[in-house]
Short mmCIF file of C-alpha atoms in Angstrom, two decimals:
data_model
loop_
_atom_site.label_atom_id
_atom_site.label_comp_id
_atom_site.label_asym_id
_atom_site.label_seq_id
_atom_site.Cartn_x
_atom_site.Cartn_y
_atom_site.Cartn_z
CA MET A 531 -54.66 40.12 -153.45
CA SER A 532 -53.16 38.78 -150.27
CA ASP A 533 -54.70 39.55 -146.89
CA GLY A 534 -51.46 38.85 -145.06
CA SER A 535 -52.89 35.94 -143.15
CA GLN A 536 -50.38 33.53 -144.58
CA SER A 537 -47.38 35.52 -143.35
CA ARG A 538 -48.71 36.09 -139.81
CA PRO A 539 -46.96 33.75 -137.36
CA THR A 540 -48.98 31.80 -134.87
CA PRO A 541 -48.01 32.46 -131.22
CA LEU A 542 -45.35 30.00 -130.03
CA GLY A 543 -45.92 27.91 -133.10
CA ILE A 544 -48.63 25.87 -131.41
CA TYR A 545 -50.62 25.45 -134.58
CA ASP A 546 -47.69 25.48 -137.00
CA ARG A 547 -47.61 21.76 -137.58
CA PRO A 548 -44.50 20.43 -139.31
CA LYS A 549 -44.99 19.11 -142.83
CA ARG A 550 -44.77 15.35 -142.98
CA SER A 551 -43.77 13.27 -145.96
CA ARG A 552 -46.49 11.27 -147.63
CA MET A 553 -44.83 7.96 -146.84
CA THR A 554 -42.76 7.23 -143.78
CA PRO A 555 -40.07 4.52 -143.52
CA VAL A 556 -42.50 2.30 -141.64
CA GLU A 557 -45.06 2.59 -144.42
CA SER A 558 -42.40 1.93 -147.06
CA ILE A 559 -41.37 -1.24 -145.27
CA SER A 560 -45.03 -2.25 -144.90
CA LEU A 561 -45.61 -1.73 -148.65
CA ALA A 562 -42.54 -3.77 -149.55
CA VAL A 563 -43.51 -6.62 -147.22
CA SER A 564 -47.07 -6.57 -148.58
CA LEU A 565 -45.86 -6.81 -152.18
CA ILE A 566 -43.47 -9.64 -151.30
CA TRP A 567 -46.26 -11.51 -149.57
CA LEU A 568 -48.69 -11.03 -152.45
CA ALA A 569 -46.05 -12.16 -154.94
CA GLY A 570 -45.24 -15.23 -152.87
CA SER A 571 -48.93 -16.05 -152.45
CA ALA A 572 -49.53 -15.72 -156.20
CA PHE A 573 -46.56 -17.97 -156.95
CA PHE A 574 -47.75 -20.56 -154.46
CA PHE A 575 -51.44 -20.67 -155.31
CA LEU A 576 -51.20 -20.15 -159.08
CA LEU A 577 -48.10 -22.14 -160.04
CA LEU A 578 -47.85 -24.73 -157.28
CA ARG A 579 -51.51 -25.49 -156.69
CA ASP A 580 -53.04 -28.98 -156.69
CA PRO A 581 -53.38 -30.63 -160.14
CA ASP A 582 -57.01 -31.47 -159.40
CA ILE A 583 -57.80 -27.79 -158.92
CA GLN A 584 -55.69 -26.81 -161.91
CA SER A 585 -57.66 -29.17 -164.17
CA GLY A 586 -60.91 -27.59 -162.98
CA THR A 587 -62.51 -30.94 -162.05
CA SER A 588 -63.61 -29.72 -158.62
CA PHE A 589 -64.32 -26.44 -156.81
CA ASP A 590 -64.35 -26.19 -153.04
CA SER A 591 -65.84 -22.94 -151.67
CA LEU A 592 -64.29 -23.47 -148.25
CA ARG A 593 -60.86 -23.89 -149.78
CA PHE A 594 -61.41 -20.69 -151.78
CA VAL A 595 -62.32 -18.66 -148.65
CA ILE A 596 -59.33 -20.02 -146.75
CA THR A 597 -57.10 -19.13 -149.69
CA LEU A 598 -58.35 -15.53 -149.69
CA LEU A 599 -57.80 -15.25 -145.95
CA ALA A 600 -54.31 -16.69 -146.28
CA ILE A 601 -53.49 -14.11 -148.95
CA PHE A 602 -55.05 -10.90 -147.61
CA MET A 603 -55.18 -11.36 -143.82
CA PRO A 604 -51.40 -10.90 -143.32
CA VAL A 605 -51.49 -7.83 -145.56
CA ALA A 606 -54.28 -6.33 -143.46
CA MET A 607 -52.39 -7.03 -140.24
CA ILE A 608 -49.24 -5.43 -141.66
CA TRP A 609 -51.08 -2.21 -142.47
CA VAL A 610 -52.88 -2.16 -139.11
CA ALA A 611 -49.46 -2.29 -137.44
CA ALA A 612 -48.14 0.43 -139.75
CA THR A 613 -51.12 2.69 -139.04
CA THR A 614 -50.72 2.18 -135.30
CA ALA A 615 -47.02 3.03 -135.47
CA ARG A 616 -47.73 6.21 -137.41
CA ALA A 617 -50.45 7.29 -134.95
CA ALA A 618 -48.11 6.69 -132.02
CA ARG A 619 -45.39 8.73 -133.69
CA VAL A 620 -47.80 11.62 -134.36
CA MET A 621 -48.97 11.58 -130.75
CA ARG A 622 -45.39 11.67 -129.48
CA GLU A 623 -44.60 14.64 -131.71
CA GLU A 624 -47.73 16.53 -130.64
CA SER A 625 -47.02 15.80 -126.97
CA ALA A 626 -43.45 17.08 -127.28
CA ARG A 627 -44.60 20.25 -129.07
CA LEU A 628 -47.32 20.89 -126.50
CA GLN A 629 -44.85 20.45 -123.62
CA ALA A 630 -42.42 22.83 -125.33
CA ALA A 631 -45.19 25.42 -125.73
CA ILE A 632 -46.18 25.14 -122.07
CA ASP A 633 -42.55 25.54 -120.97
CA ALA A 634 -42.18 28.58 -123.22
CA ILE A 635 -45.30 30.21 -121.77
CA ARG A 636 -44.10 29.54 -118.22
CA GLN A 637 -40.61 30.90 -118.90
CA ALA A 638 -42.05 34.01 -120.54
CA TYR A 639 -44.34 34.61 -117.58
CA LEU A 640 -41.50 34.20 -115.07
CA ALA A 641 -39.24 36.52 -117.08
CA GLN A 642 -41.97 39.14 -117.28
CA ALA A 643 -42.66 38.89 -113.54
CA GLN A 644 -38.96 39.35 -112.74
CA GLN A 645 -38.22 42.18 -115.18
CA GLN A 646 -41.30 44.36 -115.00
CA PRO A 647 -42.22 46.23 -111.80
CA GLN A 648 -45.35 45.35 -109.91
CA THR A 649 -48.13 47.45 -111.46
CA ALA A 650 -51.18 46.52 -109.44
CA GLU A 651 -54.52 48.19 -109.91
CA PRO A 652 -55.52 50.96 -107.47
CA ALA A 653 -57.95 48.72 -105.62
CA VAL A 654 -55.37 46.00 -105.19
CA SER A 655 -52.75 48.51 -104.02
CA LYS A 656 -55.16 49.89 -101.46
CA ARG A 657 -55.92 46.40 -100.18
CA LEU A 658 -52.19 45.61 -99.87
CA ASP A 659 -51.61 48.83 -97.92
CA GLU A 660 -54.41 47.88 -95.54
CA ILE A 661 -52.90 44.43 -95.03
CA ALA A 662 -49.47 45.88 -94.30
CA ALA A 663 -50.90 48.37 -91.79
CA ALA A 664 -52.87 45.63 -90.03
CA ALA A 665 -49.80 43.41 -89.91
CA ARG A 666 -47.68 46.17 -88.36
CA LYS A 667 -50.33 46.92 -85.73
CA THR A 668 -50.65 43.25 -84.83
CA GLU A 669 -46.89 42.77 -84.56
CA THR A 670 -46.64 45.85 -82.31
CA ALA A 671 -49.33 44.46 -80.02
CA LEU A 672 -47.68 41.04 -79.91
CA ALA A 673 -44.30 42.58 -79.12
CA THR A 674 -45.90 44.19 -76.05
CA PHE A 675 -46.69 40.78 -74.59
CA THR A 676 -43.78 38.54 -75.56
CA SER A 677 -40.90 38.20 -78.00
CA HIS A 678 -40.13 34.50 -77.44
CA ARG A 679 -41.93 31.36 -76.33
CA ASP A 680 -41.23 29.32 -73.19
CA ARG A 681 -41.78 25.55 -73.52
CA THR A 682 -41.54 24.95 -69.75
CA ARG A 683 -44.51 27.16 -68.87
CA PRO A 684 -48.03 26.67 -70.32
CA VAL A 685 -49.57 29.68 -72.02
CA ARG A 686 -52.79 30.67 -70.26
CA PRO A 687 -54.78 33.90 -70.33
CA ALA A 688 -54.50 35.86 -67.12
CA GLN A 689 -57.95 35.80 -65.52
CA PRO A 690 -59.09 35.83 -61.90
CA GLU A 691 -60.95 32.96 -60.25
CA ALA A 692 -64.63 33.42 -60.84
CA ARG A 693 -65.81 31.81 -57.59
CA SER A 694 -63.13 33.06 -55.13
CA ALA A 695 -63.34 36.62 -53.90
CA PRO A 696 -60.09 38.49 -53.29
CA GLN A 697 -58.98 38.73 -49.68
CA ASP A 698 -58.05 42.37 -49.92
CA ASP A 699 -58.76 45.30 -52.14
CA GLN A 700 -56.49 44.39 -55.05
CA ALA A 701 -56.26 46.69 -58.03
CA PRO A 702 -57.34 45.15 -61.36
CA LEU A 703 -54.74 44.05 -63.88
CA PRO A 704 -53.55 46.75 -66.29
CA LEU A 705 -54.96 44.93 -69.29
CA GLY A 706 -58.18 43.93 -67.59
CA THR A 707 -60.22 40.80 -68.26
CA THR A 708 -62.12 40.82 -71.54
CA ALA A 709 -65.00 38.68 -72.72
CA GLU A 710 -62.57 36.80 -74.98
CA ASP A 711 -60.53 35.71 -71.92
CA MET A 712 -63.69 34.39 -70.23
CA ALA A 713 -64.76 32.42 -73.33
CA PRO A 714 -64.15 28.64 -73.37
CA PRO A 715 -61.14 27.41 -75.34
CA LEU A 716 -61.67 26.73 -79.04
CA ASP A 717 -62.35 23.11 -79.91
CA ARG A 718 -59.51 21.50 -81.88
CA GLY A 719 -61.91 20.25 -84.56
CA ASP A 720 -63.25 23.77 -85.10
CA PHE A 721 -59.67 25.06 -85.21
CA ILE A 722 -58.77 22.58 -87.96
CA ARG A 723 -61.91 23.30 -90.01
CA ALA A 724 -61.36 27.04 -89.71
CA LEU A 725 -57.80 26.77 -91.01
CA ASN A 726 -59.10 24.89 -94.05
CA PHE A 727 -61.83 27.53 -94.66
CA PRO A 728 -65.30 26.61 -95.99
CA GLU A 729 -65.26 24.36 -99.04
CA THR A 730 -68.30 25.93 -100.74
CA ALA A 731 -70.89 28.62 -100.09
CA GLU A 732 -73.19 25.90 -98.76
CA ASP A 733 -70.64 24.61 -96.21
CA GLU A 734 -72.59 25.66 -93.12
CA GLU A 735 -70.41 23.62 -90.76
CA GLY A 736 -67.27 25.25 -92.14
CA PHE A 737 -68.69 28.77 -91.75
CA ALA A 738 -69.82 27.99 -88.20
CA ALA A 739 -66.33 26.76 -87.29
CA LEU A 740 -64.82 29.85 -88.92
CA ARG A 741 -67.04 32.18 -86.86
CA ARG A 742 -66.11 30.38 -83.64
CA ALA A 743 -62.41 30.58 -84.52
CA LEU A 744 -62.59 34.31 -85.22
CA LYS A 745 -64.02 34.87 -81.72
CA ASP A 746 -60.86 33.30 -80.27
CA ARG A 747 -58.10 35.91 -80.07
CA LYS A 748 -55.10 33.78 -81.07
CA ALA A 749 -56.90 31.56 -83.57
CA GLY A 750 -58.62 34.59 -85.09
CA GLN A 751 -55.28 36.29 -85.69
CA LEU A 752 -53.97 33.20 -87.51
CA VAL A 753 -57.15 32.87 -89.59
CA GLN A 754 -56.93 36.54 -90.63
CA ALA A 755 -53.23 36.22 -91.50
CA SER A 756 -53.92 33.03 -93.46
CA GLN A 757 -56.74 34.67 -95.39
CA ASP A 758 -54.51 37.63 -96.27
CA ILE A 759 -51.60 35.49 -97.48
CA LEU A 760 -53.89 33.19 -99.49
CA THR A 761 -55.37 36.28 -101.18
CA LEU A 762 -51.91 37.59 -102.04
CA LEU A 763 -50.84 34.20 -103.41
CA SER A 764 -53.95 34.02 -105.57
CA HIS A 765 -52.84 37.22 -107.35
CA ASP A 766 -50.02 35.11 -108.86
CA GLY A 767 -52.38 32.25 -109.71
CA ILE A 768 -51.22 30.10 -106.77
CA TYR A 769 -54.09 28.22 -105.13
CA MET A 770 -53.69 25.73 -102.30
CA ASP A 771 -56.19 23.30 -103.83
CA ASP A 772 -53.84 22.88 -106.82
CA LEU A 773 -50.87 21.89 -104.64
CA ARG A 774 -50.30 18.24 -103.77
CA PRO A 775 -47.57 18.27 -101.11
CA ASP A 776 -45.77 15.27 -99.68
CA MET A 777 -47.37 14.89 -96.26
CA ALA A 778 -45.04 14.70 -93.25
CA ARG A 779 -45.50 12.29 -90.35
CA PRO A 780 -46.99 13.62 -87.08
CA GLU A 781 -43.69 13.11 -85.21
CA VAL A 782 -42.01 15.54 -87.64
CA TRP A 783 -44.66 18.15 -86.87
CA ARG A 784 -44.11 17.57 -83.14
CA ARG A 785 -40.37 18.10 -83.51
CA PHE A 786 -41.10 21.38 -85.29
CA ALA A 787 -43.39 22.44 -82.42
CA GLU A 788 -40.56 21.70 -79.99
CA GLY A 789 -38.36 24.21 -81.80
CA THR A 790 -36.40 21.98 -84.17
CA ARG A 791 -35.44 23.64 -87.46
CA GLY A 792 -33.43 22.72 -90.54
CA LYS A 793 -32.97 19.28 -92.09
CA PRO A 794 -34.58 17.26 -89.23
CA VAL A 795 -37.93 18.82 -90.19
CA ALA A 796 -37.24 19.14 -93.94
CA ALA A 797 -40.18 16.81 -94.65
CA LEU A 798 -42.52 19.70 -93.79
CA GLY A 799 -41.43 21.50 -96.96
CA GLY A 800 -43.31 18.99 -99.10
CA ILE A 801 -44.32 21.44 -101.84
CA ARG A 802 -42.73 20.28 -105.12
CA ASP A 803 -44.49 22.53 -107.66
CA ARG A 804 -41.62 24.42 -109.30
CA SER A 805 -43.68 27.25 -110.76
CA SER A 806 -45.36 28.00 -107.41
CA LEU A 807 -41.99 27.97 -105.62
CA ALA A 808 -40.40 30.23 -108.25
CA LEU A 809 -43.26 32.74 -108.23
CA THR A 810 -43.41 32.86 -104.44
CA ASN A 811 -39.63 33.26 -104.17
CA GLY A 812 -39.67 36.14 -106.65
CA ARG A 813 -42.55 37.80 -104.81
CA MET A 814 -40.73 37.46 -101.46
CA LYS A 815 -37.66 39.21 -102.88
CA GLN A 816 -39.41 42.00 -104.79
CA ASP A 817 -42.56 42.79 -102.79
CA PRO A 818 -41.92 44.05 -99.20
CA ILE A 819 -45.64 43.99 -98.37
CA PHE A 820 -45.89 40.35 -99.35
CA ARG A 821 -42.70 39.56 -97.46
CA ASP A 822 -43.98 41.19 -94.25
CA ALA A 823 -47.34 39.43 -94.52
CA ALA A 824 -45.61 36.09 -95.12
CA HIS A 825 -43.29 36.38 -92.10
CA HIS A 826 -46.19 37.55 -89.94
CA PHE A 827 -48.20 34.50 -91.03
CA LEU A 828 -45.29 32.13 -90.36
CA ARG A 829 -44.84 33.48 -86.83
CA LEU A 830 -48.53 33.16 -86.00
CA PHE A 831 -48.69 29.62 -87.40
CA ASP A 832 -45.63 28.67 -85.35
CA ARG A 833 -47.11 29.97 -82.09
CA ASN A 834 -50.59 28.53 -82.64
CA PHE A 835 -49.28 25.13 -83.69
CA GLN A 836 -46.99 25.02 -80.64
CA ALA A 837 -50.07 25.38 -78.40
CA PHE A 838 -52.18 23.04 -80.55
CA GLU A 839 -49.60 20.23 -80.53
CA GLN A 840 -49.54 19.89 -76.74
CA ASP A 841 -52.96 18.20 -76.52
CA ALA A 842 -53.52 17.10 -80.15
CA THR A 843 -53.48 13.49 -81.28
CA ASP A 844 -51.49 12.22 -84.25
CA ALA A 845 -54.69 12.00 -86.30
CA GLU A 846 -55.55 15.63 -85.55
CA ILE A 847 -52.04 16.77 -86.47
CA SER A 848 -52.26 14.87 -89.77
CA GLU A 849 -55.66 16.43 -90.46
CA LEU A 850 -54.32 19.92 -89.74
CA GLY A 851 -51.39 19.24 -92.10
CA GLU A 852 -53.86 18.80 -94.98
CA THR A 853 -55.57 22.18 -94.54
CA ARG A 854 -55.11 25.11 -96.91
CA THR A 855 -53.38 27.10 -94.16
CA ALA A 856 -50.85 24.31 -93.55
CA ARG A 857 -50.11 24.09 -97.26
CA ALA A 858 -49.44 27.83 -97.35
CA PHE A 859 -47.10 27.35 -94.36
CA MET A 860 -45.24 24.55 -96.22
CA LEU A 861 -44.85 26.74 -99.32
CA LEU A 862 -43.75 29.91 -97.52
CA GLY A 863 -41.61 28.02 -95.01
CA ARG A 864 -39.67 26.34 -97.78
CA VAL A 865 -39.19 29.62 -99.65
CA ALA A 866 -38.09 31.35 -96.41
CA GLY A 867 -35.52 28.61 -95.72
CA MET A 868 -37.06 27.26 -92.52
CA PHE A 869 -36.41 23.66 -93.57
CA ASP A 870 -32.88 24.06 -95.00
#
């Protein structure tokens, strides 16, 4: 009675090892060389040996050991080489089959992601709707203030002088002066640590920097947008810690802050992972919520980095370029065509 286990195919053939012949060409050659050597050794030591030994008048143990080594040592070396060659061939075959299986899994996943509609769970759908609503509200508020940046004029919050009283009864500004406007500017080190997010649950310094950044209006907006886009990317299995981008020089970052786009700043798109680029590109084309969140994040990063670059050193720019937020910017910027 057959249980059908023999006819059931293994997925992708990972465990369906090809049948190998009992003796490979290398082993056949090794066997032939070994037999030739043994035959030559027998002819030499039995037929052409010294007459004194042939007559049996003397027996030298050292000569006997050397004779055995001369006969069997080359044979042993031949088979060690043959065994090594066979092991290397098996490893090459297994490596090729494993690579083929990985490529097949990746292609199947990409095809499934492109053909099937996005069927997220209710909780995930609700979270995405909340992100889209927050992004639209933030963009509406930002559009009230400005739609472009001016490099000739420093960006400062409008606040009155604390120690000088007005000369006349002047009406307050329409927007008023909030506690956030009166707060001291965020330290650049805290800004960099906040964009990288805490490493572990025990990273007290990282959490402290994150709390200080969230109290700053502009930095807090970028941190929130970065957290949202990193969460969306993680749904496709894309994590910034897995990416190893080619780091750009600080002068390239400065040119980007000055408004340069295209090939002069192409080094910023240092993400080379093909699967991450393909998944992100497909998500940008098919998911409008992801696309809106990505463009919102790119705009906020652009504005914040433009202000950060004015007083930052080359070392601080390089350190910011290694954060998780900067890696997300490199990935999304390359997919969006900012560096083409």
